[in-house]
Short mmCIF file of C-alpha atoms in Angstrom, two decimals:
data_model
loop_
_atom_site.label_atom_id
_atom_site.label_comp_id
_atom_site.label_asym_id
_atom_site.label_seq_id
_atom_site.Cartn_x
_atom_site.Cartn_y
_atom_site.Cartn_z
CA MET A 1 107.98 83.76 135.10
CA SER A 2 111.40 84.23 133.59
CA THR A 3 112.46 83.86 130.00
CA SER A 4 115.55 83.72 127.85
CA CYS A 5 113.50 85.07 124.93
CA GLY A 6 114.10 88.49 123.49
CA SER A 7 111.46 90.58 121.75
CA THR A 8 112.08 88.66 118.50
CA LEU A 9 113.36 85.18 117.76
CA ALA A 10 115.12 84.11 114.57
CA ALA A 11 113.59 81.35 112.45
CA GLY A 12 114.60 77.95 113.83
CA ALA A 13 115.80 79.44 117.13
CA SER A 14 114.43 78.54 120.53
CA CYS A 15 114.18 80.04 123.99
CA THR A 16 113.12 78.94 127.46
CA ILE A 17 110.12 80.15 129.45
CA ARG A 18 110.34 79.18 133.12
CA VAL A 19 107.22 79.28 135.31
CA THR A 20 107.26 78.84 139.10
CA PHE A 21 104.15 77.84 141.06
CA VAL A 22 103.89 79.78 144.35
CA PRO A 23 100.28 79.60 145.60
CA ARG A 24 99.10 82.07 148.23
CA ALA A 25 96.34 79.75 149.42
CA SER A 26 95.62 76.03 149.49
CA GLY A 27 93.57 74.28 146.83
CA ALA A 28 93.57 73.88 143.09
CA ARG A 29 94.88 76.76 141.00
CA ALA A 30 95.03 77.25 137.23
CA GLY A 31 96.57 79.72 134.84
CA THR A 32 97.63 80.22 131.26
CA VAL A 33 100.86 81.19 129.52
CA THR A 34 100.19 82.90 126.19
CA VAL A 35 102.83 82.99 123.46
CA ILE A 36 102.17 84.97 120.29
CA ASP A 37 104.13 83.93 117.22
CA ASN A 38 103.86 83.86 113.42
CA ALA A 39 101.67 80.75 113.70
CA GLY A 40 99.18 82.67 115.85
CA THR A 41 98.49 82.65 119.55
CA GLN A 42 99.62 79.60 121.53
CA ARG A 43 98.02 79.06 124.95
CA ILE A 44 99.50 76.64 127.47
CA THR A 45 97.23 75.72 130.36
CA LEU A 46 98.92 75.38 133.75
CA SER A 47 97.56 73.83 136.94
CA GLY A 48 98.78 73.05 140.44
CA VAL A 49 97.58 72.42 143.97
CA GLY A 50 98.60 74.62 146.88
CA THR A 51 99.05 72.96 150.26
#
């Protein structure tokens, strides 16, 4: 994961979170990216299939 986000973000600003899927085995894989902000905790579910 890489991000252009700093430790704080001004109101109305945005940043990019980049996630790369690199499985170490074949089959279905899942994960979660968690972002904590003033609106609470945001969880983004990720999934992919390794070949």
